[in-house]
CSV table of C-alpha atoms in Angstrom, one decimal:
chain,number,residue,atom,x,y,z
R,18,MET,CA,-2.7,-17.9,26.3
R,19,TRP,CA,-4.7,-19.6,23.6
R,20,LEU,CA,-1.6,-20.8,21.7
R,21,LYS,CA,-0.9,-23.2,24.6
R,22,GLN,CA,-4.2,-25.0,23.8
R,23,THR,CA,-2.9,-25.8,20.3
R,24,SER,CA,-1.1,-28.9,19.2
R,25,SER,CA,2.5,-29.1,17.9
R,26,ASP,CA,1.3,-29.6,14.3
R,27,GLU,CA,-1.0,-26.6,14.6
R,28,ARG,CA,1.9,-24.4,15.9
R,29,LYS,CA,4.2,-25.5,13.1
R,30,THR,CA,1.5,-24.7,10.6
R,31,LEU,CA,1.0,-21.3,12.2
R,32,LEU,CA,4.7,-20.5,12.0
R,33,ALA,CA,5.0,-21.6,8.4
R,34,ALA,CA,2.0,-19.5,7.3
R,35,PHE,CA,3.2,-16.5,9.4
R,36,ALA,CA,6.6,-16.5,7.9
R,37,GLY,CA,5.3,-17.0,4.3
R,38,TYR,CA,2.9,-14.1,4.5
R,39,GLY,CA,5.5,-11.9,6.1
R,40,VAL,CA,7.9,-12.4,3.1
R,41,ASP,CA,4.9,-11.8,0.9
R,42,ALA,CA,4.5,-8.4,2.5
R,43,PHE,CA,8.2,-7.6,2.3
R,44,ASP,CA,8.3,-8.4,-1.5
R,45,TYR,CA,5.1,-6.4,-2.2
R,46,MET,CA,5.6,-3.4,0.0
R,47,ILE,CA,9.3,-2.8,-1.0
R,48,TYR,CA,8.0,-1.4,-4.3
R,49,THR,CA,6.0,1.4,-2.6
R,50,PHE,CA,9.3,2.7,-1.1
R,51,LEU,CA,11.0,2.7,-4.4
R,52,ILE,CA,8.5,4.7,-6.4
R,53,PRO,CA,10.2,8.1,-5.9
R,54,THR,CA,13.5,6.7,-7.0
R,55,LEU,CA,12.2,5.1,-10.1
R,56,ILE,CA,10.3,8.3,-11.0
R,57,MET,CA,13.6,10.1,-10.8
R,58,ILE,CA,15.9,7.5,-12.5
R,59,TRP,CA,13.6,6.4,-15.3
R,60,GLY,CA,11.4,9.5,-15.6
R,61,MET,CA,8.3,7.4,-14.9
R,62,SER,CA,5.1,9.4,-14.3
R,63,LYS,CA,3.0,8.9,-11.1
R,64,ALA,CA,0.4,7.3,-13.3
R,65,GLU,CA,2.9,4.7,-14.6
R,66,ALA,CA,4.0,4.0,-11.1
R,67,GLY,CA,0.4,3.4,-10.2
R,68,TYR,CA,-0.1,1.1,-13.2
R,69,ILE,CA,2.7,-1.1,-12.0
R,70,ALA,CA,1.1,-1.4,-8.5
R,71,THR,CA,-2.3,-2.1,-10.1
R,72,GLY,CA,-0.9,-4.6,-12.5
R,73,ALA,CA,0.6,-6.7,-9.6
R,74,LEU,CA,-2.7,-6.5,-7.7
R,75,VAL,CA,-4.7,-7.6,-10.8
R,76,THR,CA,-2.5,-10.6,-11.4
R,77,SER,CA,-2.5,-11.4,-7.7
R,78,ALA,CA,-6.3,-11.6,-7.9
R,79,ILE,CA,-6.0,-14.1,-10.7
R,80,GLY,CA,-3.3,-16.0,-8.8
R,81,GLY,CA,-5.3,-16.1,-5.6
R,82,TRP,CA,-8.4,-17.6,-7.2
R,83,LEU,CA,-6.3,-20.0,-9.3
R,84,ALA,CA,-4.3,-21.1,-6.2
R,85,GLY,CA,-7.6,-21.6,-4.3
R,86,ILE,CA,-9.0,-23.9,-7.1
R,87,LEU,CA,-5.7,-25.8,-7.3
R,88,ALA,CA,-5.6,-26.1,-3.4
R,89,ASP,CA,-9.1,-27.7,-3.5
R,90,LYS,CA,-7.8,-30.2,-6.1
R,91,TYR,CA,-4.2,-30.9,-5.2
R,92,GLY,CA,-3.9,-30.0,-1.5
R,93,ARG,CA,-3.2,-26.9,0.6
R,94,VAL,CA,0.5,-27.5,1.4
R,95,ARG,CA,1.7,-28.4,-2.1
R,96,ILE,CA,0.2,-25.3,-3.6
R,97,LEU,CA,1.4,-23.1,-0.8
R,98,GLN,CA,5.0,-24.2,-1.5
R,99,LEU,CA,4.5,-23.4,-5.2
R,100,THR,CA,3.3,-19.9,-4.5
R,101,VAL,CA,6.4,-18.9,-2.5
R,102,LEU,CA,8.7,-20.2,-5.1
R,103,TRP,CA,6.8,-18.3,-7.8
R,104,PHE,CA,6.8,-14.8,-6.2
R,105,THR,CA,10.4,-15.1,-5.1
R,106,VAL,CA,11.7,-15.8,-8.6
R,107,PHE,CA,9.9,-12.7,-10.0
R,108,THR,CA,10.8,-10.4,-7.2
R,109,VAL,CA,14.5,-11.2,-7.8
R,110,LEU,CA,14.0,-10.6,-11.5
R,111,SER,CA,12.5,-7.2,-10.8
R,112,GLY,CA,16.0,-6.2,-9.5
R,113,PHE,CA,17.4,-6.8,-13.0
R,114,THR,CA,14.9,-4.6,-14.9
R,115,ASN,CA,15.9,-1.5,-16.8
R,116,SER,CA,12.6,0.1,-17.9
R,117,TYR,CA,9.0,0.7,-16.9
R,118,GLU,CA,7.8,-2.0,-19.3
R,119,GLN,CA,10.2,-4.7,-17.9
R,120,LEU,CA,9.3,-3.9,-14.3
R,121,PHE,CA,5.6,-3.9,-15.1
R,122,PHE,CA,6.0,-7.5,-16.4
R,123,THR,CA,8.0,-8.9,-13.5
R,124,ARG,CA,5.8,-7.3,-10.9
R,125,ALA,CA,2.7,-8.6,-12.7
R,126,MET,CA,4.2,-12.1,-12.7
R,127,GLN,CA,5.2,-11.8,-9.1
R,128,GLY,CA,1.6,-10.9,-8.3
R,129,LEU,CA,0.4,-14.4,-9.3
R,130,GLY,CA,2.3,-16.0,-6.4
R,131,PHE,CA,1.6,-13.1,-4.0
R,132,GLY,CA,-2.1,-13.6,-4.4
R,133,GLY,CA,-2.0,-17.4,-3.9
R,134,GLU,CA,0.1,-17.2,-0.7
R,135,TRP,CA,-2.6,-15.5,1.4
R,136,SER,CA,-5.5,-17.4,-0.1
R,137,VAL,CA,-4.1,-20.9,0.5
R,138,GLY,CA,-2.4,-20.1,3.8
R,139,SER,CA,-5.5,-18.7,5.4
R,140,ILE,CA,-7.6,-21.7,4.4
R,141,LEU,CA,-4.9,-24.0,5.8
R,142,ILE,CA,-5.0,-22.3,9.1
R,143,ALA,CA,-8.8,-22.0,9.2
R,144,GLU,CA,-9.1,-25.7,8.7
R,145,MET,CA,-6.4,-26.7,11.1
R,146,ILE,CA,-7.4,-24.6,14.2
R,147,GLN,CA,-10.4,-25.1,16.5
R,148,ALA,CA,-13.4,-22.9,15.8
R,149,ARG,CA,-13.2,-20.9,19.1
R,150,HIS,CA,-9.6,-19.9,18.2
R,151,ARG,CA,-10.0,-19.6,14.4
R,152,GLY,CA,-10.3,-15.8,14.2
R,153,LYS,CA,-7.2,-15.3,16.5
R,154,ALA,CA,-5.1,-17.8,14.6
R,155,VAL,CA,-5.9,-16.4,11.1
R,156,GLY,CA,-5.5,-12.9,12.5
R,157,LEU,CA,-2.1,-13.8,14.0
R,158,VAL,CA,-0.9,-15.0,10.5
R,159,GLN,CA,-2.4,-11.8,9.1
R,160,SER,CA,-0.3,-9.7,11.5
R,161,SER,CA,2.9,-11.0,9.8
R,162,TRP,CA,2.0,-8.5,7.0
R,163,ALA,CA,3.0,-5.7,9.4
R,164,VAL,CA,6.2,-7.6,10.3
R,165,GLY,CA,7.2,-7.9,6.6
R,166,TRP,CA,6.2,-4.3,5.9
R,167,GLY,CA,8.3,-3.2,8.9
R,168,LEU,CA,11.3,-5.2,7.7
R,169,SER,CA,11.0,-3.6,4.3
R,170,ALA,CA,11.0,-0.1,5.8
R,171,ILE,CA,14.1,-1.0,7.9
R,172,ALA,CA,15.8,-2.5,4.8
R,173,PHE,CA,15.0,0.6,2.8
R,174,TRP,CA,16.6,2.9,5.3
R,175,ILE,CA,19.7,0.7,5.7
R,176,VAL,CA,20.3,0.0,2.1
R,177,TYR,CA,19.7,3.6,1.0
R,178,ALA,CA,22.1,4.8,3.8
R,179,LEU,CA,24.9,2.5,2.6
R,180,THR,CA,24.5,2.5,-1.2
R,181,PRO,CA,23.7,5.0,-4.0
R,182,GLN,CA,20.0,5.0,-4.8
R,183,GLU,CA,20.7,4.0,-8.4
R,184,GLN,CA,21.9,0.6,-7.0
R,185,ALA,CA,19.9,0.5,-3.8
R,186,TRP,CA,16.5,-0.2,-5.3
R,187,ARG,CA,17.9,-3.3,-7.1
R,188,ILE,CA,19.5,-4.7,-3.9
R,189,LEU,CA,16.1,-4.3,-2.1
R,190,PHE,CA,14.4,-6.5,-4.7
R,191,TRP,CA,17.1,-9.1,-4.5
R,192,LEU,CA,16.9,-9.3,-0.7
R,193,GLY,CA,13.5,-10.9,-1.0
R,194,ALA,CA,15.0,-14.2,-2.0
R,195,LEU,CA,16.8,-14.9,1.3
R,196,PRO,CA,13.9,-15.5,3.7
R,197,ALA,CA,11.9,-17.3,1.0
R,198,LEU,CA,14.5,-20.1,1.0
R,199,LEU,CA,14.0,-20.5,4.8
R,200,ILE,CA,10.2,-20.7,4.4
R,201,ILE,CA,10.5,-23.5,1.9
R,202,TYR,CA,12.6,-25.4,4.4
R,203,ILE,CA,10.2,-24.7,7.3
R,204,ARG,CA,7.3,-26.0,5.2
R,205,ARG,CA,8.9,-29.2,4.1
R,206,ASN,CA,7.1,-31.4,6.7
R,207,LEU,CA,3.7,-29.7,6.8
R,208,LYS,CA,0.6,-31.9,6.2
R,209,ASP,CA,-2.9,-31.1,4.9
R,210,PRO,CA,-5.6,-30.7,7.5
R,211,GLN,CA,-7.8,-33.7,8.3
R,212,VAL,CA,-10.9,-31.8,7.3
R,213,TYR,CA,-9.5,-31.4,3.8
R,214,LEU,CA,-8.3,-35.1,3.6
R,215,SER,CA,-11.7,-36.4,4.7
R,216,MET,CA,-13.5,-34.2,2.3
R,217,ARG,CA,-11.3,-35.5,-0.6
R,218,GLU,CA,-12.0,-39.1,0.4
R,219,GLN,CA,-15.8,-38.5,0.4
R,220,MET,CA,-15.6,-36.8,-3.0
R,221,HIS,CA,-13.5,-39.7,-4.4
R,222,ALA,CA,-15.9,-42.3,-3.0
R,223,SER,CA,-19.0,-40.5,-4.5
R,224,GLY,CA,-17.3,-39.8,-7.9
R,225,ASP,CA,-17.6,-36.0,-7.2
R,226,THR,CA,-14.8,-34.3,-9.1
R,227,GLY,CA,-15.7,-30.8,-7.8
R,228,ASN,CA,-16.5,-27.7,-9.8
R,229,PHE,CA,-15.2,-24.3,-8.8
R,230,LEU,CA,-18.1,-22.6,-10.5
R,231,ASP,CA,-20.4,-23.9,-7.8
R,232,ILE,CA,-19.7,-20.7,-5.9
R,233,PHE,CA,-22.0,-19.0,-8.4
R,234,SER,CA,-24.8,-21.5,-7.8
R,235,PRO,CA,-28.2,-20.1,-6.6
R,236,ALA,CA,-27.5,-21.2,-3.1
R,237,LEU,CA,-24.1,-19.3,-2.9
R,238,LEU,CA,-24.3,-16.5,-5.5
R,239,ARG,CA,-25.6,-13.9,-3.0
R,240,THR,CA,-22.8,-14.7,-0.5
R,241,THR,CA,-20.2,-14.7,-3.2
R,242,ILE,CA,-21.2,-11.3,-4.5
R,243,LEU,CA,-21.6,-9.6,-1.1
R,244,ALA,CA,-18.3,-11.0,0.2
R,245,SER,CA,-16.5,-9.9,-3.0
R,246,LEU,CA,-17.9,-6.3,-2.5
R,247,MET,CA,-16.8,-6.3,1.1
R,248,THR,CA,-13.2,-7.3,0.2
R,249,SER,CA,-13.3,-4.7,-2.7
R,250,GLY,CA,-14.0,-1.9,-0.3
R,251,MET,CA,-11.5,-3.1,2.3
R,252,GLN,CA,-8.6,-3.6,-0.1
R,253,GLY,CA,-9.4,-0.6,-2.3
R,254,ALA,CA,-9.0,1.6,0.8
R,255,TYR,CA,-5.9,-0.2,2.0
R,256,TYR,CA,-4.0,-0.1,-1.2
R,257,SER,CA,-5.0,3.6,-1.8
R,258,VAL,CA,-3.3,4.6,1.4
R,259,THR,CA,-0.3,2.2,1.5
R,260,THR,CA,0.8,2.4,-2.1
R,261,TRP,CA,0.9,6.2,-2.2
R,262,LEU,CA,1.8,7.1,1.4
R,263,PRO,CA,5.6,7.1,1.0
R,264,THR,CA,5.3,9.3,-2.1
R,265,TYR,CA,2.7,11.6,-0.3
R,266,LEU,CA,5.1,12.0,2.7
R,267,LYS,CA,8.0,12.9,0.4
R,268,THR,CA,6.3,15.1,-2.2
R,269,GLU,CA,3.6,16.8,-0.2
R,270,ARG,CA,4.9,16.7,3.3
R,271,HIS,CA,8.5,17.0,2.3
R,272,LEU,CA,9.9,14.4,4.7
R,273,SER,CA,13.4,12.9,4.2
R,274,VAL,CA,14.1,9.2,3.7
R,275,LEU,CA,15.0,8.9,7.4
R,276,ASN,CA,11.9,10.7,8.6
R,277,THR,CA,9.7,8.8,6.1
R,278,SER,CA,11.0,5.5,7.5
R,279,SER,CA,10.6,6.6,11.1
R,280,TYR,CA,7.1,7.7,10.5
R,281,LEU,CA,6.2,4.5,8.6
R,282,LEU,CA,7.6,2.4,11.4
R,283,ILE,CA,5.1,4.0,13.8
R,284,LEU,CA,2.3,3.3,11.3
R,285,ILE,CA,3.5,-0.3,11.0
R,286,LEU,CA,3.7,-0.8,14.8
R,287,GLY,CA,0.1,0.3,14.9
R,288,SER,CA,-0.7,-2.1,12.1
R,289,PHE,CA,0.8,-5.1,14.0
R,290,LEU,CA,-1.1,-4.4,17.2
R,291,GLY,CA,-4.2,-3.7,15.2
R,292,TYR,CA,-4.0,-7.1,13.6
R,293,LEU,CA,-3.6,-8.9,16.9
R,294,THR,CA,-6.4,-6.8,18.6
R,295,SER,CA,-8.8,-7.3,15.8
R,296,ALA,CA,-8.0,-11.1,15.7
R,297,TRP,CA,-9.1,-11.3,19.3
R,298,LEU,CA,-12.2,-9.1,18.8
R,299,SER,CA,-13.4,-11.1,15.8
R,300,ASP,CA,-13.8,-14.1,18.1
R,301,TYR,CA,-15.2,-12.0,21.0
R,302,LEU,CA,-17.5,-9.5,19.2
R,303,GLY,CA,-18.2,-11.5,16.0
R,304,ARG,CA,-16.9,-11.0,12.5
R,305,ARG,CA,-19.4,-8.4,11.3
R,306,ARG,CA,-19.2,-6.1,14.3
R,307,CYS,CA,-15.5,-6.1,14.2
R,308,PHE,CA,-15.4,-5.2,10.4
R,309,ILE,CA,-17.8,-2.3,11.0
R,310,LEU,CA,-16.0,-0.9,14.0
R,311,PHE,CA,-12.6,-0.9,12.2
R,312,ALA,CA,-14.1,0.5,8.9
R,313,VAL,CA,-15.7,3.5,10.7
R,314,CYS,CA,-12.5,4.3,12.7
R,315,ALA,CA,-10.2,3.9,9.7
R,316,GLY,CA,-12.4,6.0,7.4
R,317,THR,CA,-12.6,8.8,9.9
R,318,LEU,CA,-8.8,8.9,10.5
R,319,ILE,CA,-8.0,8.9,6.8
R,320,ALA,CA,-10.5,11.8,6.3
R,321,ILE,CA,-8.7,13.8,9.0
R,322,TYR,CA,-5.3,12.8,7.7
R,323,THR,CA,-5.7,13.8,4.1
R,324,GLN,CA,-8.5,16.4,4.0
R,325,ILE,CA,-7.6,18.6,7.1
R,326,PRO,CA,-4.4,20.6,7.3
R,327,ILE,CA,-2.4,19.1,10.3
R,328,THR,CA,1.2,19.6,11.6
R,329,ASP,CA,3.9,17.0,11.1
R,330,ALA,CA,3.7,16.3,14.9
R,331,MET,CA,0.0,15.6,14.7
R,332,MET,CA,0.6,13.4,11.7
R,333,LEU,CA,3.1,11.4,13.7
R,334,VAL,CA,0.6,11.0,16.6
R,335,LEU,CA,-2.2,9.9,14.2
R,336,GLY,CA,0.1,7.4,12.4
R,337,PHE,CA,-0.3,4.8,15.1
R,338,PRO,CA,-4.1,4.6,15.2
R,339,LEU,CA,-4.2,4.9,11.4
R,340,GLY,CA,-2.1,1.8,11.1
R,341,PHE,CA,-4.1,0.1,13.8
R,342,PHE,CA,-7.4,0.4,12.1
R,343,LEU,CA,-6.2,0.3,8.5
R,344,SER,CA,-4.6,-3.1,8.9
R,345,GLY,CA,-6.6,-4.6,11.8
R,346,ILE,CA,-9.8,-4.7,9.7
R,347,PHE,CA,-8.3,-7.7,7.8
R,348,SER,CA,-7.7,-10.0,10.7
R,349,GLY,CA,-11.1,-11.6,10.7
R,350,MET,CA,-11.4,-11.9,6.9
R,351,GLY,CA,-9.6,-15.2,6.4
R,352,ALA,CA,-11.7,-17.0,9.0
R,353,PHE,CA,-14.9,-15.3,7.8
R,354,LEU,CA,-14.5,-16.3,4.1
R,355,SER,CA,-13.5,-19.9,5.2
R,356,GLU,CA,-16.7,-20.1,7.2
R,357,LEU,CA,-19.0,-18.8,4.4
R,358,PHE,CA,-18.2,-21.7,2.0
R,359,PRO,CA,-18.5,-25.5,2.1
R,360,SER,CA,-15.4,-27.6,2.3
R,361,ARG,CA,-15.4,-29.0,-1.2
R,362,ILE,CA,-15.2,-25.5,-2.7
R,363,ARG,CA,-13.7,-23.5,0.2
R,364,GLY,CA,-10.5,-22.7,-1.7
R,365,SER,CA,-12.4,-21.7,-4.8
R,366,GLY,CA,-14.8,-19.5,-2.8
R,367,GLN,CA,-12.3,-17.8,-0.5
R,368,GLY,CA,-9.8,-17.4,-3.4
R,369,PHE,CA,-12.4,-15.8,-5.6
R,370,CYS,CA,-14.0,-13.4,-3.1
R,371,TYR,CA,-10.8,-12.1,-1.6
R,372,ASN,CA,-9.1,-11.8,-4.9
R,373,ALA,CA,-12.0,-10.4,-6.8
R,374,GLY,CA,-11.9,-7.7,-4.1
R,375,ARG,CA,-8.2,-7.3,-4.7
R,376,ALA,CA,-8.8,-6.9,-8.5
R,377,VAL,CA,-11.4,-4.2,-8.0
R,378,GLY,CA,-9.3,-2.6,-5.2
R,379,ALA,CA,-6.3,-2.7,-7.6
R,380,ILE,CA,-7.8,0.0,-9.7
R,381,CYS,CA,-7.4,2.5,-6.9
R,382,PRO,CA,-3.6,3.0,-7.0
R,383,ALA,CA,-3.7,3.7,-10.8
R,384,LEU,CA,-6.8,5.9,-10.4
R,385,ILE,CA,-5.1,7.9,-7.6
R,386,GLY,CA,-2.1,8.3,-9.9
R,387,TYR,CA,-4.3,9.7,-12.6
R,388,MET,CA,-6.4,11.9,-10.2
R,389,SER,CA,-3.2,13.4,-8.7
R,390,SER,CA,-2.6,15.1,-12.1
R,391,PHE,CA,-5.5,17.5,-11.4
R,392,MET,CA,-5.9,17.5,-7.6
R,393,PRO,CA,-3.6,17.1,-4.6
R,394,LEU,CA,-2.4,13.6,-4.0
R,395,GLY,CA,-3.7,13.5,-0.4
R,396,LEU,CA,-7.2,14.5,-1.6
R,397,ALA,CA,-7.3,11.7,-4.1
R,398,ILE,CA,-6.2,9.1,-1.5
R,399,GLY,CA,-8.9,10.3,0.9
R,400,TYR,CA,-11.8,10.2,-1.5
R,401,LEU,CA,-11.2,6.6,-2.6
R,402,ALA,CA,-10.3,5.2,0.9
R,403,VAL,CA,-13.3,6.7,2.6
R,404,GLY,CA,-15.6,5.4,-0.1
R,405,GLY,CA,-14.1,1.9,0.3
R,406,TYR,CA,-14.9,1.8,4.0
R,407,LEU,CA,-18.5,2.9,3.4
R,408,LEU,CA,-18.8,-0.2,1.1
R,409,VAL,CA,-17.4,-2.4,3.9
R,410,VAL,CA,-20.0,-1.2,6.4
R,411,VAL,CA,-23.0,-1.7,4.0
R,412,THR,CA,-22.0,-5.2,3.0
R,413,ALA,CA,-21.1,-6.3,6.6
R,414,LEU,CA,-24.7,-5.5,7.6
R,415,THR,CA,-26.0,-7.9,4.9
R,416,LEU,CA,-23.8,-11.0,5.4
R,417,PRO,CA,-24.4,-13.7,8.0
R,418,GLU,CA,-22.4,-13.9,11.3
R,419,THR,CA,-20.2,-17.0,11.3
R,420,ARG,CA,-18.3,-16.8,14.6
R,421,GLY,CA,-17.9,-20.2,16.2
R,422,LEU,CA,-19.0,-22.2,13.1
R,423,GLU,CA,-17.5,-25.7,13.0
R,424,LEU,CA,-15.9,-26.5,9.6
R,425,SER,CA,-17.3,-29.8,8.5
R,426,SER,CA,-15.7,-32.2,6.0
R,427,GLU,CA,-19.1,-32.9,4.6
R,428,THR,CA,-19.1,-32.0,0.9
R,429,GLY,CA,-22.6,-30.7,1.0
R,430,ASN,CA,-22.0,-28.3,4.0
R,431,THR,CA,-23.3,-24.9,2.9
R,432,GLY,CA,-21.0,-23.0,5.2
R,433,ALA,CA,-22.5,-20.1,7.2
R,434,HIS,CA,-25.8,-20.4,9.0
């Protein structure tokens, strides 16, 4: 087991990042379960529900890039603690809202911290772990998204079974505060990676203050654009499916709350195993081949799922592989982006590319909400998701392979070869 080859500090960092990203997932995904309730209670339209999801994703893109810039300047661990505090406060405040406008604001503010958590956490792990295990380590942390998503599905089922839905949706937002307090405690003794500390010493000695705009320099501009397009396709497809799937299951497939939760748990189990499998494959096959394999498989499954009439039983069977490929494609992304940029602007580069992709992908939930007014919801989901995966395949073919690249503390290191 590769984990046995890691140090105590590496394992502590892995645990802290795993837990943080899991809570991130819980706080974000819980909203997707509540859309039907809020539509009924507040009279929100599907388009407005999509705008809330899109608003949170747009601000998370801003928050992710900002957190990456701050992490380059003030340290990975310090900014990581700030992000979890931020998104926890606004998740709790979401439970006190009484209108579409109020919830739009609190979810948009929550997005700032949500975006920063992944950006900084993945950089921290990438710089801490040996190159031969980097894909597996970052992928392991990525798998905690499925854990947080699964816990949100279980919490949704339990809370709705015990309390009226008029109160249940508020309770689910408030629950997000509890594990966040534990994460802050776990992270209290974390230290920044030596690669980062050495790089800061070199920059201080040379008088280099760093400039996040260097990711747009001639040497890196092509990489920045292509990596941003890849993450746009990947996240656009993912958010198209996951934001609207609970609503699709209830309104077009007419599944009950219990059946929706049971089905989603199968999807989430597939997601968890997909993350872990892809994490291993990204180190074994290489980053690009893994992205292409998962994009083709996910796109094919979504096309079958949303465009071809299938029975509920077949939907249940396909749920596992759908979750497997839909989520697994992300496992190699944290390592890949870390390897594409030099140490002095790694946070800025990774933060921008992943979150520029999130900003573009964020348009999809709102666009699907609008498209569903003149076409079936499943059809709208399928069109955007399949298009996103085609973009992933094209960009993966044009970016360099970075598997096994050692992350140097040299400020002039240009990243991928």
